[in-house]
Structures are given as structure tokens and as C-alpha cells.
Coordinates of C-alpha atoms and ligand atoms in Angstrom, one line a residue:
X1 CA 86.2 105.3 41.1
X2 CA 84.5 104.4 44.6
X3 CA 80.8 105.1 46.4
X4 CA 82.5 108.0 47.8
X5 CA 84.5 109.9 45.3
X6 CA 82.9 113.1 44.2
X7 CA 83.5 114.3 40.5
X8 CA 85.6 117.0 40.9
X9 CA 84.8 120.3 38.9
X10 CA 87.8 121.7 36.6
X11 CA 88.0 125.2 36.9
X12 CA 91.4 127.3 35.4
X13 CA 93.2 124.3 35.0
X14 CA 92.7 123.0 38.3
X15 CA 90.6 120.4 39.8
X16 CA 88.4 121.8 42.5
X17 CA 86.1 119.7 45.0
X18 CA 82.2 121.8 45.2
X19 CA 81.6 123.4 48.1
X20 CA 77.9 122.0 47.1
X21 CA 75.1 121.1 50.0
X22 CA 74.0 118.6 47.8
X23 CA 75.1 115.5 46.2
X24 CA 73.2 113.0 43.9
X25 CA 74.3 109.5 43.2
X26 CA 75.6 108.4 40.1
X27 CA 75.1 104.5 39.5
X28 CA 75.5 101.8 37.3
X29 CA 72.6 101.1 35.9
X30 CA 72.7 97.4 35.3
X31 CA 73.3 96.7 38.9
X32 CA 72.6 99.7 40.7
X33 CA 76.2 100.0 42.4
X34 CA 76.4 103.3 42.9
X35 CA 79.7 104.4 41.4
X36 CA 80.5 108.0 42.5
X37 CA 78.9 110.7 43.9
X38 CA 78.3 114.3 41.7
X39 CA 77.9 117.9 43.7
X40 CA 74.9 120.6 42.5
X41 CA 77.5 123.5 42.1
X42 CA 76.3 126.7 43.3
X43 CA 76.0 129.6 41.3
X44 CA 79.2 130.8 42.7
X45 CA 81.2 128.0 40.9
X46 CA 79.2 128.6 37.5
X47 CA 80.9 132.6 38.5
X48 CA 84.6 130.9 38.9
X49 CA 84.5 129.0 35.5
X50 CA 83.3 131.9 33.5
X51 CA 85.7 134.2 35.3
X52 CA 88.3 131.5 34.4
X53 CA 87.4 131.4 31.0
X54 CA 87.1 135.3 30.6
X55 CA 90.3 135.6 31.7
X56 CA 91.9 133.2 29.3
X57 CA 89.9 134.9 26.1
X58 CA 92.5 137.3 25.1
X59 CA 95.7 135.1 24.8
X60 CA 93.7 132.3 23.6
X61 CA 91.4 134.4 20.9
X62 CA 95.2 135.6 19.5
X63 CA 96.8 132.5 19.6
X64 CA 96.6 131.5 15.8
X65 CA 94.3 129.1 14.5
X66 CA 97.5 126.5 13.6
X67 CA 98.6 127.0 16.9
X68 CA 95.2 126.4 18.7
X69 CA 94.6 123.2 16.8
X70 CA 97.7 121.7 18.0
X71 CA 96.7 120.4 21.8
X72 CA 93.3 118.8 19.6
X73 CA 95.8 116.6 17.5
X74 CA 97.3 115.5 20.9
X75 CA 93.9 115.3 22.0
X76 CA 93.0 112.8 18.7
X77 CA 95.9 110.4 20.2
X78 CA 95.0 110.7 23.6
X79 CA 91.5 109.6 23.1
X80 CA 92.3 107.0 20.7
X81 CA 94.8 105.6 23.8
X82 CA 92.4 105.7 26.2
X83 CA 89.4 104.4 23.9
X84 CA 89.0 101.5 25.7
X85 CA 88.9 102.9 28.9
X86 CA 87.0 106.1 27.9
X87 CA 84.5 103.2 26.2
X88 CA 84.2 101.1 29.7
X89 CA 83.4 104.0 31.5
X90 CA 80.2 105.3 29.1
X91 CA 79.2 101.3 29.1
X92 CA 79.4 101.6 33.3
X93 CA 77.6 104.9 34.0
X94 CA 74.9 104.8 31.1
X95 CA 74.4 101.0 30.6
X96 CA 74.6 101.0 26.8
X97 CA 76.5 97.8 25.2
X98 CA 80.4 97.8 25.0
X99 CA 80.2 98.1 21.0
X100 CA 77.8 101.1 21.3
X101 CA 80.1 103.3 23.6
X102 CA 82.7 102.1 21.2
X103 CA 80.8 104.0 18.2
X104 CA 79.9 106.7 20.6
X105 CA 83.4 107.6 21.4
X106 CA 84.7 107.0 17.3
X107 CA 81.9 109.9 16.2
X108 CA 83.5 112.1 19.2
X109 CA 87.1 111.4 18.0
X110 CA 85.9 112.3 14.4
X111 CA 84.7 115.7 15.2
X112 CA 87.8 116.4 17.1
X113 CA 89.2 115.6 13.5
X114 CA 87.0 118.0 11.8
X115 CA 87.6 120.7 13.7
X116 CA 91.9 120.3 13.2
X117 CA 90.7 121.8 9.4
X118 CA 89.7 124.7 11.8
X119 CA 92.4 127.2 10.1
X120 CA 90.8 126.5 6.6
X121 CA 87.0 126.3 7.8
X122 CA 87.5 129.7 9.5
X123 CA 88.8 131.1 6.8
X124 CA 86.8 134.6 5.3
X125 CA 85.5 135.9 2.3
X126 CA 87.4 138.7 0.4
X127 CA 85.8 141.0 -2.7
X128 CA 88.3 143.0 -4.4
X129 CA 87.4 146.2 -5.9
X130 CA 83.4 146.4 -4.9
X131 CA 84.1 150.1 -6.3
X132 CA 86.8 151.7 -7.7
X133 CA 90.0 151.5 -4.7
X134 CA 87.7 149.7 -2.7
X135 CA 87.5 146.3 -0.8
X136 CA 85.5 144.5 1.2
X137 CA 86.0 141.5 3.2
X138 CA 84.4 139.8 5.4
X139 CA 86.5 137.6 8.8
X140 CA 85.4 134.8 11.8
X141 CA 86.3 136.0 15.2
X142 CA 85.7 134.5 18.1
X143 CA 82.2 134.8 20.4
X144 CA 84.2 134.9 23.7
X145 CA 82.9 132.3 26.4
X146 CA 80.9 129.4 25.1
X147 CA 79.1 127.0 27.0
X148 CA 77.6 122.9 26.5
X149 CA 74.7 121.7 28.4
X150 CA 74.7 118.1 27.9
X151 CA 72.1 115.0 28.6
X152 CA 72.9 111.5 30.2
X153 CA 72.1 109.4 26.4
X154 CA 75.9 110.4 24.6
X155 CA 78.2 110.9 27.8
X156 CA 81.1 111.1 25.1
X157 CA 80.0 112.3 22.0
X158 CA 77.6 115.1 22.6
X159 CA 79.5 117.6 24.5
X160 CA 82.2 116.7 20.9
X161 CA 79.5 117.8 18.5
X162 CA 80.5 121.6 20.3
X163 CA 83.7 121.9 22.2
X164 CA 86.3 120.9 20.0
X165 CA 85.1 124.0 17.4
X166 CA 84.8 126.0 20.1
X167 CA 87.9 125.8 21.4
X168 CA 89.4 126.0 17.7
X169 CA 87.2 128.8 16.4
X170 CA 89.4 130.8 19.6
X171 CA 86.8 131.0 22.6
X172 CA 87.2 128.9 26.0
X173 CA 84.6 127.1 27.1
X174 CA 82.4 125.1 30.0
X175 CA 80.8 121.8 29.8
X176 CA 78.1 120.8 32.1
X177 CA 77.6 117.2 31.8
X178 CA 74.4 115.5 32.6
X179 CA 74.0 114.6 36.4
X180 CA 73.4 111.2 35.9
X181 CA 76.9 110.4 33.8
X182 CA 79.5 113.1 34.6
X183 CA 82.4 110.3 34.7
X184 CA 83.4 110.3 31.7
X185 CA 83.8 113.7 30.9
X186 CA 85.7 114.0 34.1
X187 CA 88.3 111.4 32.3
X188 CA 88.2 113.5 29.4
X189 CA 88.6 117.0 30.9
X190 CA 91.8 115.0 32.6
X191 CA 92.6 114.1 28.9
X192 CA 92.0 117.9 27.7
X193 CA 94.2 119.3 30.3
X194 CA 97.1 116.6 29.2
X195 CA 96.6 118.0 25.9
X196 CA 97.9 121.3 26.7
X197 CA 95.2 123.7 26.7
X198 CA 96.4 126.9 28.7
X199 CA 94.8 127.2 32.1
X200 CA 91.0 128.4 32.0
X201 CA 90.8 127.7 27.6
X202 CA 88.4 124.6 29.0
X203 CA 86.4 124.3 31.8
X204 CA 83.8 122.0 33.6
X205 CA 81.1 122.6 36.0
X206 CA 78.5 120.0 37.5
X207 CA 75.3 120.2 38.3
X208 CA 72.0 120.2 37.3
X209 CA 69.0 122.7 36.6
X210 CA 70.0 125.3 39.3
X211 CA 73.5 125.1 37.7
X212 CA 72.3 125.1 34.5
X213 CA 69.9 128.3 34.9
X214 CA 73.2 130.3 36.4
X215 CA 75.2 129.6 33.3
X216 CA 72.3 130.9 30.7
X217 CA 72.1 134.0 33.5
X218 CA 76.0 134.4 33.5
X219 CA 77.1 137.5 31.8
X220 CA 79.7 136.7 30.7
X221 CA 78.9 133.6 29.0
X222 CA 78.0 134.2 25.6
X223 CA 77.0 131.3 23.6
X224 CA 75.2 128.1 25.2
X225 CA 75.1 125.0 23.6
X226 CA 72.2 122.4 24.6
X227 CA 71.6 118.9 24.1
X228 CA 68.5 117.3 25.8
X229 CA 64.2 117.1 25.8
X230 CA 62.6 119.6 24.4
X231 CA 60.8 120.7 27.6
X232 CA 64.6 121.9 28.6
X233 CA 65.7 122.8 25.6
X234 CA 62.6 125.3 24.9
X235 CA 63.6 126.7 28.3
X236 CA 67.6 126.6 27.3
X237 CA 66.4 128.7 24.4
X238 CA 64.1 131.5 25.8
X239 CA 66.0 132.0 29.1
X240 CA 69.7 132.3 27.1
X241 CA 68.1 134.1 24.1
X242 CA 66.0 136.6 26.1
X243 CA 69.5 137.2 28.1
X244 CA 71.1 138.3 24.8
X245 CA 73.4 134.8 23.8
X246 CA 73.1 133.4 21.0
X247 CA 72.0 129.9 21.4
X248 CA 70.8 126.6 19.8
X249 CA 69.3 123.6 21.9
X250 CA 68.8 120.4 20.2
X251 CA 65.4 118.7 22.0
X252 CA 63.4 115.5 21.8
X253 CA 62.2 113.2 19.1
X254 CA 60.0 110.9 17.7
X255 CA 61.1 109.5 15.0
X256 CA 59.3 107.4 12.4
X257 CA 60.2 104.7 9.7
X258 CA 58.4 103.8 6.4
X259 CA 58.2 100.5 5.2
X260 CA 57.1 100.2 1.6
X261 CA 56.0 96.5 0.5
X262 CA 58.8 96.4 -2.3
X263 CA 61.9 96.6 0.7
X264 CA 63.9 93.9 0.8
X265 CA 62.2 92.3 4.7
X266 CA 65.2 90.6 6.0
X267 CA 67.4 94.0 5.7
X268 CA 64.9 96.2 6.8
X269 CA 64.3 94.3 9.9
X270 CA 67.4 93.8 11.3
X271 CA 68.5 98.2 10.6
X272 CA 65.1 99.3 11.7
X273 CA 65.4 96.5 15.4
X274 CA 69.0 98.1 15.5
X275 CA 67.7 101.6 15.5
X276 CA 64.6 100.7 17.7
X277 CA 66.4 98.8 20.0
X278 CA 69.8 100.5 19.9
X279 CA 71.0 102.1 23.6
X280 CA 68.2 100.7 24.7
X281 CA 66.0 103.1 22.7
X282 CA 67.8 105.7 24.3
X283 CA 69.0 107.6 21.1
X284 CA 67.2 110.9 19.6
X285 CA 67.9 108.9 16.3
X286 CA 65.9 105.7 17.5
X287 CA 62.8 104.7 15.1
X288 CA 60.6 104.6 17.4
X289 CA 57.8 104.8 14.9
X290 CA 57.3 102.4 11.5
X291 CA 54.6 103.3 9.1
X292 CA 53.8 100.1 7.0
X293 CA 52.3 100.5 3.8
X294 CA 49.7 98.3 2.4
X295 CA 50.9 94.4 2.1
X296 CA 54.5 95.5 4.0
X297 CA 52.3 94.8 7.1
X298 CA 52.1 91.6 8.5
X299 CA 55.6 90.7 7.3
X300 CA 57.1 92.9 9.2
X301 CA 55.4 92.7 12.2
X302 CA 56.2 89.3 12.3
X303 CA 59.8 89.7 11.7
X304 CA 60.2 92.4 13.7
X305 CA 58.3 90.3 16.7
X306 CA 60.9 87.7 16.3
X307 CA 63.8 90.1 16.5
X308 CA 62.4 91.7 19.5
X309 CA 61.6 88.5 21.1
X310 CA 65.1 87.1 20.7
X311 CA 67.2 90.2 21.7
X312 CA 70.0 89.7 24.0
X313 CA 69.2 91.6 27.3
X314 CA 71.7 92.1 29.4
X315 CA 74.7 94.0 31.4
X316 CA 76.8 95.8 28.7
X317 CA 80.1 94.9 29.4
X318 CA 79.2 91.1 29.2
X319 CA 80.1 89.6 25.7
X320 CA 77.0 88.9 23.5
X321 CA 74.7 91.3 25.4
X322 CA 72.7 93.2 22.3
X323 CA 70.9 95.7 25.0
X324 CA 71.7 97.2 27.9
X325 CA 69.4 98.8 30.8
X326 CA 67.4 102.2 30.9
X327 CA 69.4 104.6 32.5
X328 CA 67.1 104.7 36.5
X329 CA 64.7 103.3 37.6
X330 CA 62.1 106.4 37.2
X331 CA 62.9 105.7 33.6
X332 CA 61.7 102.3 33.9
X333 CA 59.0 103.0 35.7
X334 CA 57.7 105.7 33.3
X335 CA 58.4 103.7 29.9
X336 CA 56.3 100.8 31.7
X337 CA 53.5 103.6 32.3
X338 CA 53.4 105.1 28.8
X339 CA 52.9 100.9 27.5
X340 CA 50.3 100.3 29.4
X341 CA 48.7 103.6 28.2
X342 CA 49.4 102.7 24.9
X343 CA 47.9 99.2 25.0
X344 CA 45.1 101.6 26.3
X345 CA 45.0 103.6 23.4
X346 CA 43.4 100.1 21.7
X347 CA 47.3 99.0 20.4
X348 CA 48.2 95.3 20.6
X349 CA 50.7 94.3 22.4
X350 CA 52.6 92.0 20.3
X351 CA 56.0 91.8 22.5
X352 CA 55.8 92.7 26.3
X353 CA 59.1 93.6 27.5
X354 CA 57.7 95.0 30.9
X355 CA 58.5 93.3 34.2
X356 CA 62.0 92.1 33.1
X357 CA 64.6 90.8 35.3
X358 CA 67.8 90.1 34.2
X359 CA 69.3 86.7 36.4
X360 CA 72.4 88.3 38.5
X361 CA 71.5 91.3 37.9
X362 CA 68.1 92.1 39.4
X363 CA 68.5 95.5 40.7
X364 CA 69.2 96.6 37.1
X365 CA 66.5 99.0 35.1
X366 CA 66.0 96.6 32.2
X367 CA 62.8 96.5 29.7
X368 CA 63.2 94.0 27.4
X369 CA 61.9 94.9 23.3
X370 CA 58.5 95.7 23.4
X371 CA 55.9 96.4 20.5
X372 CA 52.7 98.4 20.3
X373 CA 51.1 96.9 17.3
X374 CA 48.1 99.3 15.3
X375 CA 49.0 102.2 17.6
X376 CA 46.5 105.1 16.5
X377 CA 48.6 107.7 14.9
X378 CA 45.7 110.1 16.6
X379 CA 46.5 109.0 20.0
X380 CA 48.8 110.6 22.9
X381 CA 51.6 107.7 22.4
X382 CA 52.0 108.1 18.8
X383 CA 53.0 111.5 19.6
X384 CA 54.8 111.1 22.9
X385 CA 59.1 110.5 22.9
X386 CA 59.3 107.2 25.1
X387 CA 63.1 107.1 25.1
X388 CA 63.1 103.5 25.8
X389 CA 63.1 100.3 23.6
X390 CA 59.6 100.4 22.5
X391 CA 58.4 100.2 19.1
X392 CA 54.7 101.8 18.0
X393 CA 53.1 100.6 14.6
X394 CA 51.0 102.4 12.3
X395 CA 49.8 101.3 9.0
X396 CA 48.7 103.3 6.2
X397 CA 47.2 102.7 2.5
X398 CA 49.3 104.8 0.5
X399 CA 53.0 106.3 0.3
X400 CA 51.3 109.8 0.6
X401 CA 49.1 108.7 3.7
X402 CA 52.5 107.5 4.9
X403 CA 54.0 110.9 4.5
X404 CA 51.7 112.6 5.4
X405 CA 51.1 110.8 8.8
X406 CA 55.2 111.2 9.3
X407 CA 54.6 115.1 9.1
X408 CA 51.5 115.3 11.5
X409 CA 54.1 114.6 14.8
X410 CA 55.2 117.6 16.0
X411 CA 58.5 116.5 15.9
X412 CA 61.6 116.7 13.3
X413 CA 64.9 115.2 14.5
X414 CA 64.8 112.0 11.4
X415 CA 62.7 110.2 9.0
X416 CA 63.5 107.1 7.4
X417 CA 61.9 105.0 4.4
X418 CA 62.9 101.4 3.3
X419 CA 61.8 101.1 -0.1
X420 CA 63.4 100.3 -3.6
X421 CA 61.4 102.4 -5.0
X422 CA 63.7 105.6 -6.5
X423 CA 60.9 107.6 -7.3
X424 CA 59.2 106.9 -3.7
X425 CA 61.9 107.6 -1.8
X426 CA 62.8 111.2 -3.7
X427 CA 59.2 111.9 -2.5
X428 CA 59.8 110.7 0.5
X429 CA 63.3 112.8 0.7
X430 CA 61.2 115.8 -0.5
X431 CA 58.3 115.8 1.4
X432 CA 59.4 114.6 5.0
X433 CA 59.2 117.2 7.5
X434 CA 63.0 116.2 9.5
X435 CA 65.8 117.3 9.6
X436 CA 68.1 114.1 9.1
X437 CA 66.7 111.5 6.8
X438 CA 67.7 107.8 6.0
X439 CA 67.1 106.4 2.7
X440 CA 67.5 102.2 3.7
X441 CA 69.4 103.7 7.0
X442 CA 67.8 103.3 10.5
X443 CA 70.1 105.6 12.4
X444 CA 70.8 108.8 9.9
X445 CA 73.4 110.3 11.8
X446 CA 75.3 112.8 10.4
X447 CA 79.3 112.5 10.3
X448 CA 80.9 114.9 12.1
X449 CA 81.3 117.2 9.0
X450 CA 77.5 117.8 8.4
X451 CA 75.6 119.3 11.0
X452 CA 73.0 117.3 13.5
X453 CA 69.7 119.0 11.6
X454 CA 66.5 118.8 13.5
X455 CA 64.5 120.5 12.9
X456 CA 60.3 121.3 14.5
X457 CA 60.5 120.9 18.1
X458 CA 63.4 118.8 17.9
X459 CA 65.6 121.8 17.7
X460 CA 65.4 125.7 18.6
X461 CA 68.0 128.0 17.2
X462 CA 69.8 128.4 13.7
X463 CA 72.7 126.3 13.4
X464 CA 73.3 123.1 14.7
X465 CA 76.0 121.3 16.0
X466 CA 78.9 120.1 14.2
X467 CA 81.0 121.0 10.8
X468 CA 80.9 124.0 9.2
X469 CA 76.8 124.7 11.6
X470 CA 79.6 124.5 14.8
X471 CA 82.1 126.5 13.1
X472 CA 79.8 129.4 12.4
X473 CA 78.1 129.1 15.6
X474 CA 81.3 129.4 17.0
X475 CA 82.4 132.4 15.3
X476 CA 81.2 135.6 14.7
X477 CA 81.4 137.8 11.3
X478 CA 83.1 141.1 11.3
X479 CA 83.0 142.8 7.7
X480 CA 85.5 145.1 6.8
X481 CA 84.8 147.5 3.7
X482 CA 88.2 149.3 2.8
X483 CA 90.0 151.9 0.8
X484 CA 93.4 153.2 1.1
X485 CA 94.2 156.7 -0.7
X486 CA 97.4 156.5 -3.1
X487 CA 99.9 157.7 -1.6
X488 CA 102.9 160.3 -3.6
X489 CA 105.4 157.9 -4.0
X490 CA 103.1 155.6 -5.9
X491 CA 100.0 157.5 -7.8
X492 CA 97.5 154.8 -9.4
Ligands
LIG1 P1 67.2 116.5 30.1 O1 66.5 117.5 29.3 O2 66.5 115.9 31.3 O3 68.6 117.0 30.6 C1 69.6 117.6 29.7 C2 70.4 118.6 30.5 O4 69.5 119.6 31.0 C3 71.1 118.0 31.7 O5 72.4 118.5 31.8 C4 70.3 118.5 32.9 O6 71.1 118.8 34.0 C5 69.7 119.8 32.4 N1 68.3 120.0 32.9 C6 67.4 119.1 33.2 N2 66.2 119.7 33.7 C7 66.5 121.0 33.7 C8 65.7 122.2 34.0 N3 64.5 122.0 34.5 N4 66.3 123.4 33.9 C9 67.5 123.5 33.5 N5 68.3 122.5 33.1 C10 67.8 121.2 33.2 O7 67.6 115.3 29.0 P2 68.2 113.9 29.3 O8 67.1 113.0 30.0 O9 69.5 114.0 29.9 O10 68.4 113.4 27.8 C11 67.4 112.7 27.1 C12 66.7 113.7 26.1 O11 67.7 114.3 25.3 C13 65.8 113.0 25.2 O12 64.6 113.8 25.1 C14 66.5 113.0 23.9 O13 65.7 112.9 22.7 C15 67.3 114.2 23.9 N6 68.4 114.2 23.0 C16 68.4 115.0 21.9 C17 69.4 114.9 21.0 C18 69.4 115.7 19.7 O14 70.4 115.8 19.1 N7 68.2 116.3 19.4 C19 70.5 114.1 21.3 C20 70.6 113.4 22.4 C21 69.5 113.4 23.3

């Protein structure tokens, strides 16, 4: 990779250079090298993958499901020989730590695993006899052309909650990565295509909204897949939807955290600073709200002060670096903006991580931890995703205050509770309006066999990505009903 290499697009298994007019930089974001550049493709080239992938529909859609599965086992051992590499390249184009591209690229691996099962999670329904002579069944076919939109947080992983059940379920497919950190998908579309898909099966366009808006247009594209805020994704959803796709966008979040006064403090603090902290805050599983009840207070704020106060900041490919930059510097500068508007709001501001430069490393976007102590729950930052490390806390009297506060955001991607309460956290499980919950867990991330459920504005659509969400997503019912007259030779 070099200043000027421009990621190539992969279009019927060929790598094609954009005949693009423009070309945005894609850097590193802990030293600002810039690392490659990535084209805006046209329209046109959005027309060429979808063309390519039309055309590979029919031999791919009758190639049977055993079959189809086999290039994803080779893909399984490709990825797990290039992990490393694959795991360096996330770390240099989105600034998260070593360890956390690490975890990123075992959850993409593990849906890859999922989806091998494809030939038994495809598999129909059959009702014998619904009258007399008569059957009915019901089989998954293919949608046809699929498409993933994907943001800059999970180079790796995302675009794995969709494609590899796509590609199993019998459709080809386009990725468009985010614009800000295409490189490692480029490495994997290299990976895909050593794999053995046939020509046009898997494609890759890059780009960014003008791209994006020809692909929901495209006619012959007919699912999209979107990962990203919910600004874009309520836009993914209309524009796609009112086009005739079918559709789901996964959007924003803000999620919160209760802390009851019987949770064990030491454990609670270090799993909620990991999921605060975590990518740099940069996760649409990140706490980045913790609702204290009563006497759980002032302990925690104290130990969470000293958490955030000692956190390793730093570039993440150094050893012992704990957290990595934001991923520009407009990020930077807005995360700064919304903590000064939250010390505005009247919160305290009990760590300050704004202003931060990292020694060696000055034209990096770092923020160090910062927390927004007695944020009101009322206000505009309580209710705003800041997608950096920043922590807001609220406190509350009562579990049900608690509850009810996590159900006022308009929100619904996770909710956590640390408690050791059983009965609490059953409420807590019953009542909280998200759709991924954590019981003592600060990051509730599904495995790859249960889907991603947001839910609120933290998701538009049906089904979500991954297991058996991504398999029927991926697949459309045909129902047969069935009766076949005796013949002479053998009366009933
Ligand atoms: P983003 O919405 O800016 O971009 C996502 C994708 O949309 C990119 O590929 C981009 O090119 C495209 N895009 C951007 N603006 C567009 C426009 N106006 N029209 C059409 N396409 C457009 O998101 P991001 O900054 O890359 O990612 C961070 C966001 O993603 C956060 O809000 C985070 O919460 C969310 N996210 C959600 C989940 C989830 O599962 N719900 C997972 C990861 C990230």
C-alpha cells in the first residue's frame, strides 16, 4: 500500500481501476499518513457490478447449496491464514487496538462458519396430506442480486454479518465499503476470489453517497443491506424500499447501562470502561450511558474516574496501547463540540479527555476517556450518539426510574444492567426497550448465529443481520400446494 495506490474496484472477477473524477484520502488515523487513495465510482460502475452479478445469477442460484458452500470453507482457512495481516490492516486504516481488530475479524470468520450449515438452514417446510392427495410445502430460493452498504467502525466484520449468507443462500452480491477504510475489504475480496467464487458471484464497488444512491436506484439490485447512522440508514430504507427491494439498515445508538447498588463494583467497572472505551467508543454496542441507582453512585463514579484516567492512549499497533484514535479529525473536532455542550447542559466534567496529544504521534485524532458526570437525562446529549469515548451519567432513585429513563431515548440497539439481583434483572430483561441486552455484559453482541437485533431507530426493516435473520433475508419463500391424480397402473 502507498500514498498513491487507488483501491481498485472488483467487478466479474476482475480488478478494475475507476474511471472516477474524484478521489478521497484514506489515512491512518494515529498519524495521519495517508495510506491509499479510494475513487467515487460513477453510476456507471454501480451498472457493471450489477450487470456482473446478473449475469452470474443463473449458474450460481443452480449450483447446489453443498456445492456453493465449498469456496466459504476455503474462505474460513484463508482468513484464518491471513488473520494477522487482515488484523494489521483494520488496526492501520481505522486506528482501533491490535487485539480489537483481532476480535473483529474472529466474529467475521464465525459467520463465515454459520453460514457453511447453509444447506440445513435453507432447508423448507413440508405438510403431507393438508387434504386428502394433497401436499403442500413450502422452499427458500434465492432473491437474485444483493447488496451491503457498510460504515468505517467494523471494516471486517460488518460486511460478514451479510455476505457470506448471501452468497450461500444462491444470490451474488456487491459490497460497498465505507470511504474512509475500503483496504481491507480490498484484501478480502483478493481472498474471496482465491476462494473460488465463479466470476461476477461477488463483487465490490467504492464510493460513497452518490455511489451508494445508484445502487438503492439499480434495478437490478434487489436486496440492500445497510450498516451505518441512522440519518443514512432512514434514507437507505425509504429510497430502497420505495424502489421495490426489500431492505433492512441497521442505524445509530445510544446505549445505556444500569448499575444497581448490589453489583459487585470492581467487575462492573472494568466491563462497563471496556464497553465505554472500547474502539475508542466507536462501537454501536458502546455504553455510552450508565444509569446509577441510589447508593451505586459515588462508587462508581469514582472507579470509573480512575479507569478513565489511567487508560492507555495510544497508536494501536504499539504493545500495551488500550485505545486507539477517532477515526478523522472532523470526528475529533465534533466529539470535542458535543462535551463542551454537555458540560453546558450543567454535567460535570469529571475526566477531560479533550485537547489530547499523543507524544510521536501528534497529528493523530486522539481524545483521551472523558466523563460527563449528572448529565440531565432531559437534555440534547443524553439523547445524542457521540461515537467517541465519552461516558454521560445519570442517576436515578429506583430500578423502575431506571427503566424507565433507559426507554425514554429514542434509541434501541442494547441495554445492559449490572446487578445480582435475579428478580431485577428479569425486569430489567422484560421491560427494556432494545434489541440486544447484557445481563453483567457490557458489549451484548450477538454470535454470529443470533441476529444483530436493534431495534427503535437503531434499525429499519424486519430481519437483521446474521443466522437464521440473514438466512431468510437472503432467501425468498415459494410455497408449493400439490396433488398428483393416481394414475391406472397404481389406483389408491
Ligand atoms: P455513515 O452513515 O456515515 O456511513 C455508512 C455508509 O453510508 C458508508 O458506506 C457511506 O459511504 C454511506 N453514506 C454516508 N452518507 C450517505 C448519504 N448521505 N447517502 C448515501 N450514503 C451515505 O456511518 P459511519 O460513520 O461510517 O459509521 C458510524 C455509524 O454507524 C454510527 O452511527 C454507528 O452507530 C453506526 N453503526 C451501527 C451498527 C449497528 O449494527 N446498528 C453497527 C456499526 C455502526
Amino acid at each position: 500500500m502507498s500514498a498513491n495506490d487507488v483501491v481498485q474496484n472488483y467487478i466479474g472477477g476482475e480488478w478494475r481501476t475507476s474511471s472516477a473524477d474524484e478521489q478521497l484520502e484514506v489515512t491512518n488515523p494515529a498519524t495521519a499518513e495517508v495510506l491509499a487513495l479510494v475513487p467515487l465510482s460513477p453510476p456507471a460502475e454501480v451498472d457493471q457490478a450489477a450487470q456482473a452479478a446478473a449475469a452470474a445469477f443463473p449458474r450460481w442460484r443452480r449450483t447446489p447449496a453443498v456445492d456453493r458452500v465449498q469456496p466459504l470453507f476455503k474462505l474460513k482457512d484463508l482468513l484464518e491464514h491471513h488473520f494477522e495481516d487482515l488484523s494489521h490492516t483494520i488496526t492501520l486504516e481505522n486506528g482501533k487496538t491490535l487485539d480489537e481488530s483481532r476480535g473483529e475479524m474472529r466474529r467475521a470468520i464465525e459467520n463465515v462458519e454459520v453460514a457453511c450449515g447453509i444447506p440445513t438452514l435453507m432447508q423448507g417446510d413440508f405438510s403431507e396430506d393438508i387434504a386428502r392427495g394433497i401436499d403442500e410445502y413450502m422452499i427458500r430460493q434465492p432473491v437474485g442480486v444483493c447488496a451491503t452498504i457498510a460504515p468505517f467502525n467494523f471494516p471486517a466484520m460488518i460486511p460478514f454479518w451479510f455476505m457470506p449468507y448471501a452468497l450461500a443462500c444462491g444470490n451474488t452480491y456487491i459490497v460497498k465499503p465505507s470511504e474512509r477504510t475500503p483496504l481491507t475489504m480490498e484484501k478480502v475480496l483478493g481472498l474471496l476470489e482465491e476462494a473460488g467464487f465463479p466470476k461476477g458471484v461477488v463483487n465490490s464497488v467504492n464510493g460513497g453517497p452518490d455511489t451508494v444512491n445508484a445502487i438503492l436506484d439499480h434495478p437490478l439490485i434487489e436486496g440492500i443491506t445497510f450498516v451505518g447512522s441512522t440519518p443514512v440508514a432512514r434514507h437507505v430504507y425509504s429510497r430502497a424500499a420505495a424502489n421495490g427491494k426489500r431492505v433492512q439498515a441497521q442505524g445509530g445508538a445510544k446505549n445505556p447501562t444500569i448499575v444497581l447498588p448490589d453489583a459487585d463494583l470492581g467487575t462492573t467497572t472494568r466491563i462497563v470502561a471496556d464497553s465505554v472505551f472500547g474502539n475508542a467508543g466507536q462501537r454501536c454496542l458502546a455504553t455510552a450511558l450508565t444509569i446509577t441507582v441510589g447508593e451505586a453512585r459515588h462508587a462508581f463514579a469514582e472507579a470509573m474516574a480512575g479507569i478513565a484516567a489511567s487508560r492507555v492512549v495510544g497508536y494501536g499497533l504499539e504493545e500495551g496501547v488500550e485505545m486507539g484514535p477517532v477515526i478523522t479529525p472532523q470526528s475529533k473536532a465534533r466529539i470535542e463540540g458535543l462535551i463542551e455542550k454537555g458540560a453546558g447542559e450543567g454535567a460535570t466534567l469529571l475526566v477531560d479527555g479533550r485537547n489530547t496529544v499523543i507524544r510521536g504521534y501528534e497529528a493523530g485524532n486522539f481524545i483521551r476517556p472523558t466523563i460527563l458526570d449528572g448529565l440531565p437525562a432531559e437534555g440534547e446529549i443524553a439523547q445524542t450518539e457521540i461515537f467517541g469515548p465519552v461516558l454521560g451519567m445519570i442517576h436515578a432513585d429506583t430500578v423502575d426510574e431506571a427503566i424507565a429513563l433507559v426507554n425514554s431515548g429514542r434509541y434501541g440497539n442494547m441495554a445492559c444492567v449490572f446487578t445480582t439481583s435475579g428478580a431485577a434483572a428479569r425486569q430489567f430483561r422484560y421491560e427494556a426497550e432494545a434489541g440486544n441486552i447484557g445481563i453483567n455484559i457490557g458489549v451484548a453482541a450477538p454470535m454470529a448465529f443470533f441476529p444483530f437485533s436493534g431495534w427503535k431507530d437503531s434499525f429499519f426493516g424486519t430481519l437483521h443481520g446474521q443466522g437464521r435473520h440473514a438466512v431468510e433475508f437472503f432467501t425468498q419463500t415459494k410455497v408449493v400446494v400439490e396433488r398428483w391424480p393416481p394414475t391406472r397402473r397404481h389406483p389408491s
